[in-house]
Structures are given as C-alpha cells and as structure tokens.
Coordinates of C-alpha atoms in Angstrom, one line a residue:
M1 CA -6.5 -17.7 1.3
R2 CA -5.2 -18.6 -2.2
N3 CA -7.0 -17.6 -5.4
F4 CA -7.5 -20.2 -8.1
I5 CA -8.9 -20.1 -11.6
V6 CA -10.0 -23.0 -13.8
V7 CA -8.0 -23.7 -16.9
L8 CA -9.6 -25.8 -19.7
I9 CA -7.0 -28.0 -21.4
L10 CA -8.2 -29.2 -24.8
G11 CA -7.2 -32.7 -25.7
I12 CA -8.1 -35.6 -27.8
M13 CA -9.6 -38.7 -26.3
V14 CA -10.1 -41.9 -28.4
T15 CA -13.6 -43.2 -27.8
G16 CA -13.4 -46.0 -30.3
C17 CA -11.1 -47.5 -33.0
Q18 CA -12.0 -44.8 -35.5
N19 CA -13.9 -42.1 -33.5
K20 CA -12.1 -39.1 -31.9
T21 CA -13.9 -36.6 -29.7
D22 CA -12.7 -33.3 -28.3
K23 CA -12.8 -33.6 -24.5
S24 CA -11.7 -31.2 -21.8
I25 CA -9.8 -31.6 -18.7
E26 CA -10.4 -29.0 -16.0
K27 CA -7.4 -28.0 -13.9
E28 CA -7.3 -25.6 -11.0
V29 CA -4.3 -23.2 -11.4
E30 CA -3.3 -20.9 -8.6
V31 CA -3.4 -17.2 -9.5
P32 CA 0.1 -15.7 -9.0
F33 CA 0.3 -12.7 -6.7
E34 CA 1.8 -9.7 -8.6
W35 CA 2.7 -6.6 -6.6
D36 CA 2.1 -4.6 -9.8
A37 CA -1.5 -5.7 -9.7
A38 CA -1.9 -5.5 -5.9
T39 CA -4.8 -4.0 -4.1
I40 CA -3.3 -2.3 -1.0
Y41 CA -5.5 -1.1 1.9
F42 CA -4.0 1.8 3.7
M43 CA -5.1 2.9 7.2
L44 CA -4.1 5.1 10.0
V45 CA -3.9 2.5 12.7
D46 CA -5.3 4.8 15.4
R47 CA -8.4 5.7 13.3
F48 CA -9.4 2.3 11.9
N49 CA -10.7 -0.1 14.6
N50 CA -10.3 -0.2 18.4
G51 CA -9.7 -3.9 19.3
D52 CA -8.3 -3.3 22.8
T53 CA -9.6 -0.4 24.9
S54 CA -7.1 -1.2 27.7
N55 CA -4.2 0.3 25.7
D56 CA -5.9 3.6 24.8
E57 CA -4.0 5.9 27.2
N58 CA -0.2 5.8 27.6
F59 CA 2.6 8.2 28.6
D60 CA 0.2 10.7 30.1
R61 CA -0.9 11.9 26.6
D62 CA -4.0 13.4 28.1
K63 CA -3.8 17.1 27.4
E64 CA -6.6 18.7 25.3
T65 CA -5.7 18.6 21.6
G66 CA -6.8 20.3 18.5
I67 CA -9.8 18.6 16.8
L68 CA -8.7 15.1 15.6
R69 CA -5.1 15.7 16.8
G70 CA -5.0 13.1 19.6
F71 CA -5.1 9.4 19.9
E72 CA -8.5 7.8 19.4
G73 CA -7.9 4.1 20.2
G74 CA -7.4 2.3 17.0
D75 CA -4.8 -0.5 17.3
I76 CA -3.2 -3.6 15.8
K77 CA -5.7 -5.9 17.4
G78 CA -8.5 -4.0 15.7
V79 CA -6.9 -4.6 12.3
T80 CA -6.5 -8.3 13.1
Q81 CA -10.2 -8.5 14.0
K82 CA -11.2 -7.2 10.6
V83 CA -8.7 -9.6 8.9
E84 CA -10.2 -12.6 10.7
S85 CA -13.8 -11.4 10.0
G86 CA -13.0 -11.6 6.3
Y87 CA -13.5 -7.8 5.8
F88 CA -10.4 -7.4 3.6
T89 CA -10.9 -10.7 1.8
N90 CA -14.4 -9.7 0.8
L91 CA -12.9 -6.4 -0.5
G92 CA -10.3 -8.2 -2.6
V93 CA -7.5 -6.7 -0.6
N94 CA -4.2 -8.6 -0.8
A95 CA -1.9 -6.3 1.1
I96 CA -2.4 -4.0 4.1
W97 CA -0.3 -0.9 4.6
M98 CA -0.4 0.6 8.1
T99 CA 1.0 4.0 9.3
P100 CA 4.1 3.6 11.5
I101 CA 3.6 1.6 14.7
V102 CA 6.9 2.4 16.3
E103 CA 7.0 4.2 19.6
Q104 CA 6.1 7.9 19.2
I105 CA 7.2 11.0 21.1
H106 CA 5.6 11.1 24.5
G107 CA 4.8 14.8 24.5
G108 CA 2.7 16.9 22.2
T109 CA 3.4 19.9 20.0
D110 CA 1.4 22.7 18.4
E111 CA 2.0 23.2 14.7
G112 CA -0.5 26.0 14.5
T113 CA -3.5 23.7 14.6
G114 CA -3.7 23.1 18.3
L115 CA -1.8 20.6 20.4
S116 CA -1.0 17.4 18.5
Y117 CA 0.2 14.0 19.6
G118 CA 1.9 11.4 17.3
F119 CA -1.2 9.4 16.7
H120 CA -0.3 9.2 13.0
G121 CA 3.0 7.4 13.6
Y122 CA 5.4 9.7 11.9
W123 CA 6.9 11.2 15.0
T124 CA 9.4 8.5 16.1
K125 CA 10.9 8.4 19.5
D126 CA 12.3 4.8 19.4
W127 CA 12.4 2.6 16.2
T128 CA 13.1 -0.5 18.3
N129 CA 9.8 -0.5 20.2
L130 CA 6.1 -0.5 19.3
D131 CA 4.0 2.3 20.7
P132 CA 1.7 0.7 23.3
D133 CA -1.2 2.8 21.9
F134 CA -0.9 0.7 18.8
G135 CA -0.2 -2.6 20.6
T136 CA 2.5 -5.2 21.4
R137 CA 4.9 -7.3 19.6
D138 CA 2.7 -10.3 20.2
D139 CA -0.2 -8.3 18.6
L140 CA 1.9 -7.7 15.5
K141 CA 3.0 -11.3 15.3
K142 CA -0.7 -12.4 15.4
L143 CA -1.7 -9.9 12.7
V144 CA 1.0 -11.1 10.3
E145 CA 0.0 -14.7 10.9
A146 CA -3.7 -14.0 10.4
A147 CA -3.1 -12.0 7.3
H148 CA -0.7 -14.5 5.7
K149 CA -3.1 -17.3 6.4
R150 CA -5.6 -15.5 4.1
G151 CA -3.0 -14.5 1.4
I152 CA -2.8 -10.9 2.6
R153 CA 0.6 -9.2 2.9
I154 CA 1.6 -6.8 5.6
V155 CA 3.4 -3.5 4.6
L156 CA 4.7 -1.3 7.4
D157 CA 5.8 2.4 7.1
A158 CA 9.5 3.3 7.2
V159 CA 10.7 6.7 8.4
I160 CA 14.4 7.3 8.1
N161 CA 14.4 11.0 7.2
H162 CA 13.4 12.4 10.6
R163 CA 12.5 11.9 14.3
G164 CA 9.6 13.4 16.1
P165 CA 9.4 17.0 17.3
V166 CA 11.3 18.1 20.4
T167 CA 9.2 18.4 23.5
D168 CA 9.8 18.6 27.2
Q169 CA 9.4 14.8 27.4
D170 CA 11.4 14.2 24.1
P171 CA 14.7 16.1 24.2
V172 CA 16.7 16.6 21.0
W173 CA 19.3 14.0 20.0
P174 CA 23.0 15.0 19.6
Q175 CA 24.0 17.1 16.6
S176 CA 26.0 14.1 15.3
W177 CA 22.6 12.5 14.7
V178 CA 20.2 15.3 13.7
R179 CA 20.1 18.8 12.2
T180 CA 17.5 21.2 13.6
G181 CA 17.7 23.7 10.7
P182 CA 17.4 25.3 8.3
S183 CA 13.8 24.5 7.2
C184 CA 13.5 23.3 3.6
D185 CA 12.3 25.8 1.0
Y186 CA 12.1 23.2 -1.8
H187 CA 13.4 25.3 -4.7
D188 CA 16.1 22.8 -5.8
F189 CA 17.7 19.4 -4.7
D190 CA 19.8 20.7 -1.8
S191 CA 17.0 22.8 -0.3
T192 CA 14.8 19.7 -0.4
V193 CA 17.3 17.3 1.2
S194 CA 19.8 19.1 3.5
C195 CA 17.2 20.7 5.7
T196 CA 14.3 20.0 8.1
L197 CA 10.9 19.3 6.5
V198 CA 9.3 21.8 8.9
E199 CA 10.3 23.7 11.9
N200 CA 10.9 21.5 15.0
L201 CA 11.2 18.2 13.1
P202 CA 14.8 17.1 13.6
D203 CA 16.3 15.8 10.4
I204 CA 18.5 12.6 10.5
R205 CA 21.9 13.2 9.1
T206 CA 21.5 10.6 6.5
E207 CA 24.4 12.0 4.4
S208 CA 26.9 11.3 7.2
N209 CA 29.3 8.3 7.1
E210 CA 30.8 9.3 10.5
A211 CA 30.6 6.7 13.2
V212 CA 28.4 7.9 16.0
E213 CA 27.6 6.6 19.5
L214 CA 24.0 5.9 20.5
P215 CA 22.1 9.0 21.7
P216 CA 22.3 9.2 25.5
Q217 CA 18.5 9.5 25.6
L218 CA 18.2 6.1 23.9
I219 CA 20.8 4.5 26.2
E220 CA 19.0 5.8 29.3
K221 CA 15.6 4.6 27.9
W222 CA 16.9 1.1 27.1
K223 CA 18.6 0.7 30.5
T224 CA 15.4 1.7 32.2
E225 CA 13.5 -0.8 30.2
G226 CA 16.1 -3.5 30.9
R227 CA 17.1 -4.2 27.3
Y228 CA 20.3 -2.1 26.8
E229 CA 22.7 -5.1 26.6
K230 CA 20.5 -7.0 24.1
E231 CA 20.1 -4.0 21.8
V232 CA 23.8 -3.2 21.8
A233 CA 24.8 -6.8 21.2
E234 CA 22.5 -6.9 18.1
L235 CA 23.9 -3.7 16.8
D236 CA 27.4 -4.9 17.2
A237 CA 26.5 -8.1 15.3
F238 CA 24.9 -6.1 12.5
F239 CA 27.8 -3.7 12.0
E240 CA 30.3 -6.5 12.2
S241 CA 28.5 -8.7 9.6
T242 CA 27.7 -5.9 7.2
G243 CA 30.8 -3.7 7.4
Y244 CA 28.7 -0.6 7.3
P245 CA 29.9 2.5 9.2
R246 CA 28.1 3.2 12.5
A247 CA 26.4 6.2 10.8
P248 CA 22.9 7.3 11.8
R249 CA 21.1 5.9 8.7
F250 CA 22.5 2.4 9.2
Y251 CA 21.3 2.2 12.8
I252 CA 17.8 3.0 11.6
M253 CA 18.0 0.6 8.7
K254 CA 19.0 -2.2 11.1
W255 CA 16.1 -1.4 13.4
L256 CA 13.6 -1.4 10.5
A257 CA 15.1 -4.7 9.2
D258 CA 14.4 -6.3 12.5
Y259 CA 10.6 -6.2 11.8
I260 CA 11.3 -8.4 8.7
T261 CA 13.4 -11.0 10.5
E262 CA 11.2 -11.1 13.6
F263 CA 7.7 -10.9 12.1
G264 CA 8.0 -11.7 8.5
I265 CA 6.5 -8.5 7.1
D266 CA 6.3 -8.3 3.4
G267 CA 7.2 -4.7 2.5
Y268 CA 7.7 -1.1 3.5
R269 CA 6.1 2.1 2.3
V270 CA 9.0 4.6 2.6
D271 CA 8.2 8.1 3.8
T272 CA 9.7 11.4 2.6
V273 CA 11.9 9.7 -0.1
K274 CA 12.9 12.8 -2.0
H275 CA 14.0 14.5 1.2
T276 CA 16.8 12.0 1.6
E277 CA 19.9 11.3 -0.5
P278 CA 18.9 8.8 -3.3
Y279 CA 21.8 6.4 -2.5
V280 CA 20.3 5.9 0.9
W281 CA 17.4 4.0 -0.7
Q282 CA 19.7 1.7 -2.6
E283 CA 21.4 0.9 0.7
F284 CA 18.1 0.3 2.3
R285 CA 17.1 -2.0 -0.5
S286 CA 20.2 -4.1 0.2
V287 CA 19.5 -4.2 3.9
V288 CA 15.9 -5.3 3.6
D289 CA 16.6 -7.8 0.9
T290 CA 19.2 -9.5 3.1
A291 CA 16.7 -9.5 6.0
F292 CA 13.9 -11.0 3.9
A293 CA 16.2 -13.7 2.5
Q294 CA 17.2 -14.5 6.1
Y295 CA 13.5 -14.7 7.2
K296 CA 12.6 -17.0 4.3
M297 CA 15.6 -19.3 5.0
E298 CA 14.8 -19.5 8.7
N299 CA 11.0 -19.9 8.2
P300 CA 10.5 -21.9 4.9
E301 CA 7.0 -23.0 6.1
K302 CA 5.9 -19.4 6.3
V303 CA 7.0 -18.3 2.8
L304 CA 4.1 -17.1 0.7
D305 CA 5.7 -17.1 -2.7
D306 CA 8.8 -16.2 -4.6
N307 CA 8.2 -12.5 -4.6
G308 CA 11.0 -10.3 -3.2
F309 CA 10.6 -7.7 -0.5
Y310 CA 8.3 -4.9 -1.6
L311 CA 9.4 -1.2 -1.4
V312 CA 7.1 1.6 -2.5
G313 CA 8.3 5.2 -2.2
E314 CA 6.6 8.4 -1.3
V315 CA 8.3 10.9 -3.6
Y316 CA 6.0 13.8 -3.0
N317 CA 4.4 14.9 -6.3
Y318 CA 5.9 12.1 -8.4
A319 CA 3.7 11.5 -11.4
I320 CA 3.5 8.5 -13.7
S321 CA 4.1 11.0 -16.6
N322 CA 7.6 11.6 -15.0
E323 CA 8.3 7.9 -15.9
K324 CA 11.6 7.2 -14.2
A325 CA 12.9 10.8 -13.8
F326 CA 11.8 13.0 -10.9
D327 CA 12.8 16.5 -11.7
F328 CA 14.0 18.9 -8.9
G329 CA 14.6 21.7 -11.4
D330 CA 18.4 21.5 -11.1
R331 CA 18.6 17.7 -11.0
K332 CA 16.7 14.6 -12.1
V333 CA 16.7 11.4 -10.0
N334 CA 15.6 7.9 -10.9
Y335 CA 14.3 6.5 -7.6
F336 CA 13.4 3.2 -9.1
D337 CA 17.0 2.3 -9.8
K338 CA 18.2 -0.5 -7.4
A339 CA 15.7 0.7 -4.8
F340 CA 11.9 0.9 -5.3
N341 CA 9.4 -1.5 -6.9
Q342 CA 6.9 1.3 -7.2
L343 CA 6.4 5.0 -6.4
I344 CA 3.2 6.5 -5.3
N345 CA 1.5 8.2 -8.2
F346 CA 0.3 11.7 -7.2
E347 CA -1.0 12.3 -10.7
F348 CA -3.7 9.6 -10.8
K349 CA -6.4 11.7 -9.1
W350 CA -6.0 14.4 -11.8
N351 CA -6.0 11.8 -14.6
A352 CA -9.2 10.3 -13.1
E353 CA -10.8 13.7 -13.0
Q354 CA -9.7 15.0 -16.4
M355 CA -9.4 12.0 -18.7
D356 CA -12.0 9.6 -20.2
Y357 CA -11.5 5.9 -19.4
E358 CA -9.9 4.9 -22.7
S359 CA -7.4 7.8 -22.8
M360 CA -6.3 7.1 -19.2
F361 CA -6.1 3.3 -19.7
T362 CA -4.1 3.7 -22.9
K363 CA -1.7 6.2 -21.3
Y364 CA -1.0 3.9 -18.3
D365 CA -0.7 0.8 -20.6
S366 CA 1.9 2.6 -22.7
I367 CA 4.1 3.9 -19.8
L368 CA 3.9 0.8 -17.6
H369 CA 4.8 -1.6 -20.4
N370 CA 7.5 0.6 -21.9
D371 CA 9.6 3.1 -19.9
L372 CA 8.5 1.6 -16.6
I373 CA 8.6 -2.0 -17.6
G374 CA 9.8 -4.0 -14.6
Y375 CA 8.4 -1.4 -12.2
S376 CA 5.0 0.1 -11.5
V377 CA 3.1 2.8 -9.6
L378 CA 0.7 2.8 -6.7
N379 CA -2.4 4.8 -7.6
Y380 CA -4.7 6.5 -5.1
L381 CA -7.6 8.9 -5.0
S382 CA -7.5 9.9 -1.4
S383 CA -4.9 9.7 1.3
H384 CA -3.9 10.8 4.8
D385 CA -2.0 13.9 3.8
D386 CA -3.3 14.9 0.4
G387 CA -5.5 18.0 1.0
Q388 CA -7.1 17.8 -2.5
P389 CA -8.6 14.3 -2.7
F390 CA -10.6 13.2 -5.7
D391 CA -14.0 13.2 -4.0
P392 CA -13.8 14.6 -0.4
M393 CA -17.6 14.7 0.2
R394 CA -18.1 11.3 -1.4
V395 CA -20.7 12.3 -4.0
K396 CA -19.3 9.8 -6.5
P397 CA -18.1 6.7 -4.6
F398 CA -19.1 4.3 -7.4
E399 CA -17.0 6.2 -9.9
T400 CA -14.1 6.3 -7.4
A401 CA -14.1 2.5 -7.1
T402 CA -14.4 1.9 -10.9
K403 CA -11.5 4.2 -11.8
L404 CA -9.2 3.2 -9.0
L405 CA -9.7 -0.6 -9.2
L406 CA -9.7 -0.9 -13.0
T407 CA -6.7 1.3 -13.8
Q408 CA -3.4 -0.5 -14.4
G409 CA -0.8 -0.5 -11.7
A410 CA -1.2 -1.2 -8.0
A411 CA -4.3 0.4 -6.3
Q412 CA -4.3 2.0 -2.8
I413 CA -7.7 2.0 -1.0
Y414 CA -7.6 4.6 1.7
Y415 CA -9.6 3.4 4.7
G416 CA -13.2 4.6 4.2
D417 CA -12.9 4.9 0.4
E418 CA -15.0 1.8 0.2
S419 CA -17.6 3.1 2.7
A420 CA -17.8 6.7 1.5
R421 CA -16.3 8.0 4.7
I422 CA -16.6 11.8 4.3
L423 CA -13.2 13.6 4.4
H424 CA -14.4 16.5 6.4
A425 CA -15.0 17.1 10.1
E426 CA -16.6 20.2 11.7
G427 CA -13.9 22.4 13.1
A428 CA -11.0 20.3 11.9
I429 CA -8.1 22.1 10.2
G430 CA -6.0 20.8 7.3
D431 CA -5.1 17.1 7.1
A432 CA -7.2 16.4 10.3
N433 CA -10.2 16.3 7.9
L434 CA -8.8 13.3 6.2
R435 CA -8.4 11.4 9.4
T436 CA -11.8 10.8 11.0
F437 CA -12.5 7.4 12.6
M438 CA -13.7 4.6 10.3
N439 CA -17.4 4.7 9.8
W440 CA -18.3 1.2 10.9
D441 CA -21.8 2.2 12.0
D442 CA -22.6 3.3 8.4
I443 CA -21.4 -0.1 7.1
K444 CA -23.6 -1.9 9.6
S445 CA -26.8 0.1 9.2
N446 CA -26.9 2.5 6.3
P447 CA -28.3 0.9 3.0
K448 CA -26.6 3.5 0.8
T449 CA -23.2 2.7 2.4
Q450 CA -23.8 -1.0 2.0
A451 CA -24.6 -0.5 -1.7
V452 CA -21.3 1.4 -2.1
L453 CA -19.4 -1.3 -0.3
A454 CA -20.9 -4.0 -2.4
H455 CA -19.7 -2.2 -5.6
W456 CA -16.2 -2.0 -4.2
Q457 CA -16.3 -5.7 -3.2
R458 CA -17.3 -6.9 -6.6
L459 CA -14.6 -4.9 -8.4
G460 CA -12.0 -5.7 -5.7
Q461 CA -12.6 -9.5 -5.8
F462 CA -12.5 -9.4 -9.6
R463 CA -9.2 -7.5 -9.5
A464 CA -7.8 -9.9 -6.9
N465 CA -8.7 -13.0 -9.0
H466 CA -7.2 -11.5 -12.2
P467 CA -3.7 -10.0 -12.3
A468 CA -4.7 -9.1 -15.9
V469 CA -6.7 -6.1 -14.5
G470 CA -3.7 -4.4 -12.9
A471 CA -0.7 -5.9 -14.8
G472 CA -2.1 -7.0 -18.1
R473 CA -2.0 -5.4 -21.5
H474 CA -4.9 -3.2 -22.4
Q475 CA -6.8 -3.3 -25.7
M476 CA -10.1 -1.5 -26.6
I477 CA -12.5 -3.9 -28.3
S478 CA -15.4 -1.5 -28.9
E479 CA -15.9 2.2 -28.4
A480 CA -19.7 2.1 -28.2
P481 CA -20.5 0.1 -26.1
Y482 CA -17.2 0.8 -24.3
V483 CA -15.6 -2.7 -24.0
F484 CA -11.9 -3.6 -23.5
S485 CA -9.7 -6.5 -22.7
R486 CA -6.8 -7.1 -20.4
V487 CA -4.4 -10.0 -21.0
Y488 CA -1.7 -11.0 -18.6
K489 CA 1.0 -13.6 -19.4
K490 CA 3.8 -14.8 -17.1
D491 CA 5.7 -18.1 -17.7
D492 CA 3.0 -20.7 -18.3
F493 CA 0.2 -18.7 -16.8
E494 CA -2.2 -16.7 -18.9
D495 CA -5.2 -14.6 -17.7
R496 CA -7.8 -12.9 -19.9
V497 CA -10.7 -10.6 -18.9
I498 CA -13.1 -8.4 -20.7
I499 CA -14.7 -5.3 -19.0
G500 CA -17.5 -3.1 -20.2
L501 CA -18.2 0.3 -18.7
N502 CA -21.0 2.9 -19.0
L503 CA -23.2 0.4 -20.7
E504 CA -27.0 0.6 -21.2
K505 CA -29.0 -0.9 -18.5
G506 CA -31.2 -3.8 -19.6
K507 CA -30.2 -5.9 -22.6
K508 CA -26.6 -5.5 -23.7
I509 CA -24.5 -7.2 -26.4
I510 CA -20.8 -7.4 -25.5
P511 CA -18.3 -8.3 -28.2
V512 CA -15.7 -10.8 -27.0
G513 CA -14.3 -12.2 -30.2
G514 CA -10.5 -12.7 -30.3
V515 CA -10.3 -12.9 -26.5
F516 CA -12.9 -15.7 -25.7
P517 CA -13.5 -18.4 -28.2
E518 CA -16.9 -19.4 -29.6
R519 CA -19.2 -21.5 -27.3
L520 CA -17.1 -20.8 -24.3
S521 CA -18.9 -20.5 -21.0
V522 CA -18.3 -17.0 -19.6
H523 CA -19.1 -15.6 -16.2
D524 CA -20.0 -11.9 -15.5
A525 CA -18.6 -11.4 -12.0
Y526 CA -20.6 -8.2 -11.5
S527 CA -24.1 -9.7 -12.0
N528 CA -23.0 -13.2 -11.1
T529 CA -24.4 -14.5 -14.4
D530 CA -23.1 -17.3 -16.7
V531 CA -23.5 -16.8 -20.5
T532 CA -22.1 -18.5 -23.6
V533 CA -20.1 -16.9 -26.4
E534 CA -22.2 -16.9 -29.6
N535 CA -21.2 -15.3 -32.8
G536 CA -18.4 -13.5 -31.0
N537 CA -20.7 -11.9 -28.5
V538 CA -22.2 -12.5 -25.1
I539 CA -25.7 -11.1 -24.3
L540 CA -26.6 -10.0 -20.8
N541 CA -29.9 -8.5 -19.5
N542 CA -29.7 -6.8 -16.1
D543 CA -29.9 -3.4 -14.4
Y544 CA -26.2 -2.8 -14.2
D545 CA -24.1 -0.6 -16.5
I546 CA -20.9 -2.6 -16.0
V547 CA -19.7 -6.1 -16.9
L548 CA -16.7 -8.0 -15.6
L549 CA -16.2 -11.1 -17.8
E550 CA -14.0 -14.0 -17.0
A551 CA -13.9 -17.4 -18.6
T552 CA -15.7 -20.0 -16.7
K553 CA -13.3 -22.4 -18.5
A554 CA -10.5 -20.5 -20.1
S555 CA -8.8 -22.1 -23.1
K556 CA -5.2 -23.0 -22.9

C-alpha cells in the first residue's frame, strides 16, 4: 500500500485571445515514508495471534510455569494473518517490530517468579535458527512479502549483549565467548558494561578482539541438524570479505545480517545498548548497511524506497532531554553517532503525564529540529518491560492515542494500546502483567473497545498520510481554541496539516489562515467532513472535540 495526497498546481490557461482564467491541475503525489514520522507497532510474537496451533509445543517445554511465564501460541503466521486482513493498515501502522524470533533456550529457569521459558525471545540459544514456536523461515519470508506489499516495514529485535540462561538443556558456552559474572550494579560505565545484566544470564564478551572457535555446543547442534558445513562456509566467507577478527561480536553480527540479505527486513531494534561498548554499535551499523545494500542490489524489484537500514536503540532510561549525551555519571556517550537513527524515549510517558499539549509539542519541536536534527526518538506509553506504563488499567485510552500519535518523533504502539488491553493479570508478578494475550474478543464484540480502536485508527491513518505530524515543524495558531499546525518540507514535497484539540463539541470555528489559503477545500479526517476556508477560518459542527485538517487540494 502506498499513500498519496493530491497537490493542486495553480496555472494559467488562455481561454480566448484576451481572457485568462486561473485553472487547476490535480496531481497525485506519493507521500514519502519517513522513519522519523513512523508509526511502529510492537508486539511479543508469542502473545499476539496464534496462526498455527501445530507449532505450539516444542523441545518439551511442558513444565508448569509461573503465571504468564510460558509459551502461549502466538506466531509469525498469526502476524501475517493480521497484515493480510488490513488490521495494521487500518491503524495507520507503517512498520512492525517483533520481539526476537531466533531459537530460544530449550529449558526453563526460575528468576524468582516461577519457572520461565524464553517465550519473549530474549534468551537466545542459536542466532542462526528460528524458534519453531514462532515459525519457520518460510513463514518469515511470507510475512515480509505481505507487509511490503502494503507498505509496511518489518523490524526485528537484535540481541548481541547476552545469551539465554544456563539450564540442564542449555550448557554454558566457553569462557572465551561469555562471562558469567559479576552481576552489574550500574553505578558507573564499567559496572554497566563489563558484567552480566542479572545472575545466570551469560554476557557476550563484546569487548574482545581475540579470535575464537565456534562453541562446541553449537558445532554439535549444527552437525545434528545437518547444516554444519554450510554455516562454517558462510562464516569463512564473511570473515574473509570483511577482514574482521573472529571475535564473538562479529559472529553474532554476521548471523543477524543474514536476516537482511535473506528476507529483506528493514530494521533492527537493538536490545540492551548501554550494556555494550559504544563502538560495537558503530561496527554493527557498518555490517547491517553493507547487508542492506547487498539485498537492494540483488533484489531491485523488492526495494521499497531510498531509506537506509533502520536502527533504533534501547538505551535504558534515555530521555529526549538528554539530547545526544547519555550520562553514566562518570562518562557521557553519544549513541546516535555513526550508529542509531533513533533511541527509545523513556521520558515520553512522564512528559505526557505532566505537561500540557503545547508545552510538550514545543519542547519536542525544539529538540528534534536543533540538537537532534538528522536523528529522532521513538516515543511510547507502554511496553513489554516498563513496569510503570502511562495507563495500566486503561482508564484513558483516548488520551493515550492522542498524545502518542500526535507528538513529534516516531510512535511505538504496544500491542493492545489500541484496544485498551489491561496491563494487569490476576496472580502475575512483575513484567508478566504487561504480557497478556491480545484481546481479540474485545475487539470483535465489545462496543467500548471498538470505539477506542476507531479513535486510534482515525489518528493513525492521519499520521500515516501526513509526515508533517511526526516530522514537521510545530506552530501554535490559537491557544483557545487550541489549534496548531505542522509543516513538513523535503526536496519538492511539502505537507501541511492543522490540528485542534480539547475543542467544544458542536459548532467550532477553527483558524487556518497562513497555512491554508482562502477558498481552499479542506477535509476534517476525524469527522470525515469537507469544508471551505472562509475569512481565514473553517467552521465545523459535530460532537467531536478534535479536528484533523488536511487540504483536499493543497496549494503548491
């Protein structure tokens, strides 16, 4: 799916020897995709939609677990079904980020919350293989193809910092590959990087440049699966062509890059960024850029646009107020530099809670178009591991949508934000509360849920159609009623919108002068109403307190 807007080109047409009349030529112009204005839907694959019940049980992961600590059946086929049904398109989503789908440890471990399996994807056993609980390589291929057909990018989740916990079925790798202590205490840079995140989570020696042999556990596994020679030959070719040392981090980078060259994925969300040496991410940028260029060269018919490969980093507790410098106390690091397009903005939920719209929008406009120009942030209000979400019991789902989807920067919808999935489960402990199964039954049969979803859809589609919302310059037009504009310009493309919030229901007069010219036909995307600019205003009469104005025919 490609989004288009209509541009009105004013010209002069001679209708007689002496008479000249202004005429218009309508031209459809494709809306450029801009990662800085993207709407990214984030899901735990296992908790989203079960498209294939035949892959629900693997590796004898059948022991009783803590509440919401085991696999529940969601898979890649389930995601593809929702792509093909138009669910994401209707929501205005133009990228999907999934938790890691690589093969997870076969055993389980108790972190103090009952036995847990790697349903979340962050406990890697083998980077080169998909976990059968999530699906097959063919499933992933079909998902990427279905998504790209509809203009939706696929972002996978990259974990380079650590492997999964050690269990009886998952013995520890050699010390040349991992450290098993000490545990991080996070009081400075070194105690955040040169340590294990938690007990029994082997830390990859990403700092090492020493050549290491493949772990014997991996060699045995690949030989049993009949693909040892193939994997070794590919590794030999990679190290020969790049000149990188056979250090642990470069093995993993190669394995992650294979998902780009084989499937054509569009980006990676990178896990635990601040727990790994900063230069590692500059190296990773080089590896993924090379892989993406190779994919585009070998598959020119599958190229969506000229955007480069997308990297967004999880620097835990990074805030947009930090601008480019994340402070460890004893050291500041710029993770954007030659590495990430965006960082996840952990501050946004607090801004949304504590600031009025104009103060927040002005702040984000100033930072994004000054210190962070050329980069951006990914805003969110709930997530899979943030124990203090904006609205856990979903008492204000309309406000959640309005603040998330209308704030500048990229927006991350966490699965169920749009359907008011409650972030609490009876008996669950900690982050398990955030990871209940998607509430499809509510979407199907609950009128209140359907009304919430409709609000998210209206805002989401408007955002998708207008990069000005997420990447444009912000300007308040009127304080009361609260009305503002966003204007986006790139090369020969220009996009203008006007938005009004917290308006009176019934008749409302919206000032648009200076943004939309007199007598222009304007569409309110929220009420699906066409009006005309008269005396610098448009007049609407409906029961909504929000307007989303776009030019039916925008002047050029």
